[in-house]
Coordinates of C-alpha atoms and ligand atoms in Angstrom, one line a residue:
X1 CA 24.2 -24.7 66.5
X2 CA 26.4 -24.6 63.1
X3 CA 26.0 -27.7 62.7
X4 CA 22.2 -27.6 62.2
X5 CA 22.5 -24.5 60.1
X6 CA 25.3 -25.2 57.2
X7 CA 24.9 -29.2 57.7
X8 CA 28.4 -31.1 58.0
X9 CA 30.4 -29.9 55.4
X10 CA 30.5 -26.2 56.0
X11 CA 33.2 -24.3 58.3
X12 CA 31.1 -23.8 61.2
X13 CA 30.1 -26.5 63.1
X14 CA 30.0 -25.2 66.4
X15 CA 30.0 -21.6 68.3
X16 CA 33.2 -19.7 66.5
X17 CA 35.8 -19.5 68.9
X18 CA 38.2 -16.4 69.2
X19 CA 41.1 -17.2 67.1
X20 CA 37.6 -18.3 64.1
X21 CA 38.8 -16.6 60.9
X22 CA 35.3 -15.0 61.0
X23 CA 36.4 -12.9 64.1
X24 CA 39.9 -11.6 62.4
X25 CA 38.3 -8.2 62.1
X26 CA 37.3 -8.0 65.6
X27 CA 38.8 -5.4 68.1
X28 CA 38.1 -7.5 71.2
X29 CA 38.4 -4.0 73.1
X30 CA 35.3 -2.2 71.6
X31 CA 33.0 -4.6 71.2
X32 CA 29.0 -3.4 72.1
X33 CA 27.9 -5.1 75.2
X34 CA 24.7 -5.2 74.2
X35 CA 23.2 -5.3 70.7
X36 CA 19.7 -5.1 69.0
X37 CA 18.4 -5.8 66.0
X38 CA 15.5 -5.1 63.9
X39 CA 15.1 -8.1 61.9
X40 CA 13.4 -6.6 58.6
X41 CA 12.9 -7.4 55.6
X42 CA 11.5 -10.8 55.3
X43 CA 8.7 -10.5 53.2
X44 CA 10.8 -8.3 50.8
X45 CA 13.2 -11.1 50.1
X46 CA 10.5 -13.9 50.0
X47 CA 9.0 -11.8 47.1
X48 CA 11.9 -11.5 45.8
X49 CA 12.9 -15.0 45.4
X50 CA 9.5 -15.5 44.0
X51 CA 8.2 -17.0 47.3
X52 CA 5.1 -16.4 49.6
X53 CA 6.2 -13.7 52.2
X54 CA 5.6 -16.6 55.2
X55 CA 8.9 -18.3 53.4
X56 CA 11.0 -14.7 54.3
X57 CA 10.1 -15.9 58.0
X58 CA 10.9 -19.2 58.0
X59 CA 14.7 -17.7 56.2
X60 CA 14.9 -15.4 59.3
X61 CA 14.8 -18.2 61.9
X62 CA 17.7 -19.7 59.9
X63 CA 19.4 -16.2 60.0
X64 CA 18.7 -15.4 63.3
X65 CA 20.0 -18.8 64.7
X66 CA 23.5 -17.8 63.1
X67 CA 23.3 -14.5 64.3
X68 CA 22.7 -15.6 68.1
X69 CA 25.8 -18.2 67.9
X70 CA 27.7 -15.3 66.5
X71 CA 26.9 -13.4 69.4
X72 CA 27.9 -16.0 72.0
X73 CA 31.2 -16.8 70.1
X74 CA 31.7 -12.8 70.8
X75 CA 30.9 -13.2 74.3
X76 CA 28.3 -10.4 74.0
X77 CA 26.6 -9.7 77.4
X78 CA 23.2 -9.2 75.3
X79 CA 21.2 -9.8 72.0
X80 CA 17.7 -8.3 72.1
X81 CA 15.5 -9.1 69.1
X82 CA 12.9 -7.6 67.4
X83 CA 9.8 -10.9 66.7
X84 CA 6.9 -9.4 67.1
X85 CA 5.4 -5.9 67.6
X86 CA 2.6 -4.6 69.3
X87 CA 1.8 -3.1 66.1
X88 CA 2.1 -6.2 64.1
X89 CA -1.4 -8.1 65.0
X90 CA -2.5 -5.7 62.2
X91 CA -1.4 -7.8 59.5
X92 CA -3.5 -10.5 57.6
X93 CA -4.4 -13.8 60.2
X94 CA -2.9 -16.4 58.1
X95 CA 0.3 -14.2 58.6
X96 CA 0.1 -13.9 62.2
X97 CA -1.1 -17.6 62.6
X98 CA 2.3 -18.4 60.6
X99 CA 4.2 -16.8 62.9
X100 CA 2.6 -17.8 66.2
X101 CA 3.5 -21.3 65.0
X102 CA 6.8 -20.2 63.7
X103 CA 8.0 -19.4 67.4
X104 CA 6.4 -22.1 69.1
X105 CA 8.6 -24.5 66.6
X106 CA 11.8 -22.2 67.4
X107 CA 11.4 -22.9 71.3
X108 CA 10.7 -26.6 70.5
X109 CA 13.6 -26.8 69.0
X110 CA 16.0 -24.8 69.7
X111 CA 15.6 -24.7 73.6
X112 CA 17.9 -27.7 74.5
X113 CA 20.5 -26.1 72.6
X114 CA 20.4 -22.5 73.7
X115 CA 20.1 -24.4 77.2
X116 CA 23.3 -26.2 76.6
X117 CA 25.4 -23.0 75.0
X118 CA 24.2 -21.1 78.6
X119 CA 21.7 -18.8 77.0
X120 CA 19.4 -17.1 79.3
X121 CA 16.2 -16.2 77.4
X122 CA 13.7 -14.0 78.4
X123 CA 10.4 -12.7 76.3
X124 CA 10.0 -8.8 76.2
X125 CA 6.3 -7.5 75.8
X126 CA 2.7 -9.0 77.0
X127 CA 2.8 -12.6 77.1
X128 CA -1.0 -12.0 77.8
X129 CA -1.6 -11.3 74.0
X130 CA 0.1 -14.3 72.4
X131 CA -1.7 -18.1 72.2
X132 CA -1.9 -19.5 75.5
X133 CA 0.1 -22.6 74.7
X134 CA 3.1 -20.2 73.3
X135 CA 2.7 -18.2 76.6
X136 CA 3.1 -21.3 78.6
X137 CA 6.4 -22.7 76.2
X138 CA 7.7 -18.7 77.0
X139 CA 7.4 -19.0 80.6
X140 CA 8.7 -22.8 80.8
X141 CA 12.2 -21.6 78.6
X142 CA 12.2 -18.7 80.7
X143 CA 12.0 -20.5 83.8
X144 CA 14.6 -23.5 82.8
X145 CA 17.2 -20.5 81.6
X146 CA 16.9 -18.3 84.0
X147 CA 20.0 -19.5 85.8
X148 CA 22.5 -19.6 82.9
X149 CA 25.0 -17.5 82.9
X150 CA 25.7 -17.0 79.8
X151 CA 24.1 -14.2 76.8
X152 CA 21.0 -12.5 77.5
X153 CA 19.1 -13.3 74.7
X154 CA 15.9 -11.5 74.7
X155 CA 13.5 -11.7 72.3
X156 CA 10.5 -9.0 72.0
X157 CA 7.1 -10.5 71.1
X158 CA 4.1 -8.9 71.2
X159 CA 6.2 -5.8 72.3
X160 CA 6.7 -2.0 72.0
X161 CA 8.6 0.4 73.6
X162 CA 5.8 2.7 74.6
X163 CA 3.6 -0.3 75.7
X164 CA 6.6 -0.9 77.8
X165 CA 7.1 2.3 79.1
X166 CA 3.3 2.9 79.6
X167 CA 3.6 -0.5 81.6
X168 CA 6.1 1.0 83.9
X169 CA 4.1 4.2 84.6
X170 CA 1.1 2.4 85.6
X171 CA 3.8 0.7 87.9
X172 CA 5.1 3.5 89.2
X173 CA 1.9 5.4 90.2
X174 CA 0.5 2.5 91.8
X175 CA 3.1 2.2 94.1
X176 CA 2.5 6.1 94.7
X177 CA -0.7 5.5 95.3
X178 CA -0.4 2.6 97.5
X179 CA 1.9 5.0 99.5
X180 CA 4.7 2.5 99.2
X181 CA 7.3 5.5 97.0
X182 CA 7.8 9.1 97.0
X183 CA 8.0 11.3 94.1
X184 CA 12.0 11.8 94.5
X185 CA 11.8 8.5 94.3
X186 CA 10.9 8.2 90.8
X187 CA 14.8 8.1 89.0
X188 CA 16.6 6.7 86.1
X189 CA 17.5 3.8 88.2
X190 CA 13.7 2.5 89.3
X191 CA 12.8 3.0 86.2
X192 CA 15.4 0.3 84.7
X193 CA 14.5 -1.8 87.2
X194 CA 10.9 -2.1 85.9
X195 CA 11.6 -2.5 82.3
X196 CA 11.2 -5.3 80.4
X197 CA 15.1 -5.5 79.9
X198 CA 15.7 -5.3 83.7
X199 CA 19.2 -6.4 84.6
X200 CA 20.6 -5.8 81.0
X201 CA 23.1 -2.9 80.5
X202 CA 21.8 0.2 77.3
X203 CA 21.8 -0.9 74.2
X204 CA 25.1 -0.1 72.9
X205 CA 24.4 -1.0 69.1
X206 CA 20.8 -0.5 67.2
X207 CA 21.5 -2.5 63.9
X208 CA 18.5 -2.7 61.7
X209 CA 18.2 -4.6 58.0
X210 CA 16.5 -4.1 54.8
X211 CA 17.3 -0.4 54.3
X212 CA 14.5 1.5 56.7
X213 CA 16.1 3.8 58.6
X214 CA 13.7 4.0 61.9
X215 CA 13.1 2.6 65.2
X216 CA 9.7 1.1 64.8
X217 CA 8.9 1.3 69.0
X218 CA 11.5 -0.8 69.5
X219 CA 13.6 0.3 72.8
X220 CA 13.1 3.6 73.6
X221 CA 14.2 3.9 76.6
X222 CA 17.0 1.6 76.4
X223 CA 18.8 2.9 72.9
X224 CA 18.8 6.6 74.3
X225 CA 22.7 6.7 73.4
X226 CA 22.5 3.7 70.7
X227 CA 24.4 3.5 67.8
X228 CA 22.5 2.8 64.6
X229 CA 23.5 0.6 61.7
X230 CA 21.9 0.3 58.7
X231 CA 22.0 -2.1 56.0
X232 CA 20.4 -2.7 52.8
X233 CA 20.3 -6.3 53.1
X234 CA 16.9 -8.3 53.6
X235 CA 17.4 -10.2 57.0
X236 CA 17.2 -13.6 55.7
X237 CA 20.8 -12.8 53.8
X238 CA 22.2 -11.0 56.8
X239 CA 25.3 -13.4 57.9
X240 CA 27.7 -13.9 60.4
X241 CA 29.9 -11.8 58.2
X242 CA 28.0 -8.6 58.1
X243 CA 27.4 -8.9 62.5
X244 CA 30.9 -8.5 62.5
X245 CA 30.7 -5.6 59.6
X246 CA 28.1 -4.4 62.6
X247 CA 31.3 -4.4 64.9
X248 CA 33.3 -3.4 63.5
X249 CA 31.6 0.0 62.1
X250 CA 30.7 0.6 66.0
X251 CA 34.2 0.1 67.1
X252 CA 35.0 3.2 65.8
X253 CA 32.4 5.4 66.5
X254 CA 33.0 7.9 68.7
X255 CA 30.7 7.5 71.8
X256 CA 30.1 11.2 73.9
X257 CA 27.1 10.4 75.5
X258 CA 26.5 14.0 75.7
X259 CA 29.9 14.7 76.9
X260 CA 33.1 16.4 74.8
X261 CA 35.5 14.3 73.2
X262 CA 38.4 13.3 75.6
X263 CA 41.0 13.9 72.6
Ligands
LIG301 C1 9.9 -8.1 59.7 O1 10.0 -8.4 58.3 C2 10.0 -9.3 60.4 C3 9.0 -9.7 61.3 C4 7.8 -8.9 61.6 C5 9.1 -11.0 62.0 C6 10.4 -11.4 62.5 C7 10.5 -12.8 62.7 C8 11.5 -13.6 62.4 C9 12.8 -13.1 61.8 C10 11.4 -15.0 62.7 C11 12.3 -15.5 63.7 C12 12.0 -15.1 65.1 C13 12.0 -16.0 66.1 C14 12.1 -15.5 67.5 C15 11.9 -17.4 65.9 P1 8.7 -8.0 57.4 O2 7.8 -9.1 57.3 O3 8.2 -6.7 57.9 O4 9.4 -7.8 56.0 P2 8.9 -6.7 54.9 O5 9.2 -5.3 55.5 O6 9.8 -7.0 53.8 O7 7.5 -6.9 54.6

């Protein structure tokens, strides 16, 4: 995946390995097993560079590819990404026709790849809202990763967290109605089971770019005990560098979960 994103001559050519100078910071110990990110900031930095805000986009895919490599080279359990709100269908057409395209060329080309390097993708949010040819290109990666063993990579389109959680209600009291679960039924555990993120452990580490300090409907349910990290930086100049910046501010956090401090 380096390869495609520095070209030849640049350090990275492949998925960092452990002893990669980029990983010196690292305390293998306390990394996040799974991490989120808000990718914001796109159009900020487009504008910025004098460029129409569609160009910020087509930056991020670049960013995000180096992002996702970083994350295997960690041996993450998890990366969830933030693509595509619920909310976001309220911007201009042209904006979300980019976009729509944008992803569909991403799983194009990408997908052999992410294949090969073991990822296991899966889409978070209604598929039922996006293009129908995009739906179909989700479910086939889906379906052709969903044996690899290796990162979770999930990436939230058409998603938000109380569309999610409203999801899982209806869920819930159909099954109720249907006679098929009792109220005392209804705990922490079933309720994970019928998120979007089944399967995938909290989110350990909530990092969001561009300087906005909120959580947009991303996650609620599964960043109850998240760590946040904030960043001024625009996502399309988010690197490699500043992940591990991410890590390394988490690594020494100190995580109660509600509790007291063991010291
Ligand atoms: C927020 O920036 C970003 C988005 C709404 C789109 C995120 C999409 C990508 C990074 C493209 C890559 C994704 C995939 C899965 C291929 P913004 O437009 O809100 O920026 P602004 O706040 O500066 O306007």
């Amino acid at each position: 995946m380096w390869k495609k994103i520095f070209g030849s001559a640049d350090a990275y050519k492949e998925i960092p390995k452990r002893d990669d100078p980029l990983f010196a910071p690292i305390e293998w110990e306390k990394l996040p097993r799974h991490v989120a990110v808000i990718m914001d900031g796109n159009g900020r930095w487009a504008k910025g560079q004098g460029l129409i805000r569609t160009a910020g986009h087509k930056a991020g895919v670049k960013t995000l590819k180096g992002i996702l490599s970083t994350a295997i080279g960690l041996g993450l359990d998890a990366l969830t990404v933030y693509a595509f709100s619920t909310e976001n269908w309220k911007r201009p057409t042209t904006e979300v026709d980019f976009l729509m395209k944008l992803f569909a060329e991403y799983l194009e080309k990408e997908l052999q790849e992410m294949h090969d390097d073991n990822v296991r993708i899966r889409f978070l949010g209604k598929k039922e809202g996006m293009p129908k040819s995009l739906q179909r290109q989700m479910s086939d990666a889906e379906r052709l990763m969903a044996n690899n063993t290796g990162i979770h990579f999930n990436v939230a389109a058409n998603y938000g967290g109380q569309d999610e959680l409203l999801r899982v209600m209806q869920r819930v009291a159909a099954q109720a109605a249907a006679g098929s679960l009792k109220q005392e039924e209804v705990d922490a555990e079933l309720v994970e089971s019928l998120l979007d993120t089944a399967g995938d452990p909290p989110v350990d580490l909530m990092i969001r770019t561009s300087g906005d300090q909120r959580l947009s409907n991303f996650l609620l349910w599964q960043s109850a005990y998240a760590e946040f990290y904030f960043t001024d930086k625009n996502w399309p100049e988010f690197t490699p560098a500043d992940f591990v910046a991410a890590m390394t501010d988490f690594a020494h956090r100190d995580r109660r979960f509600g509790g007291l401090n063991k010291k």
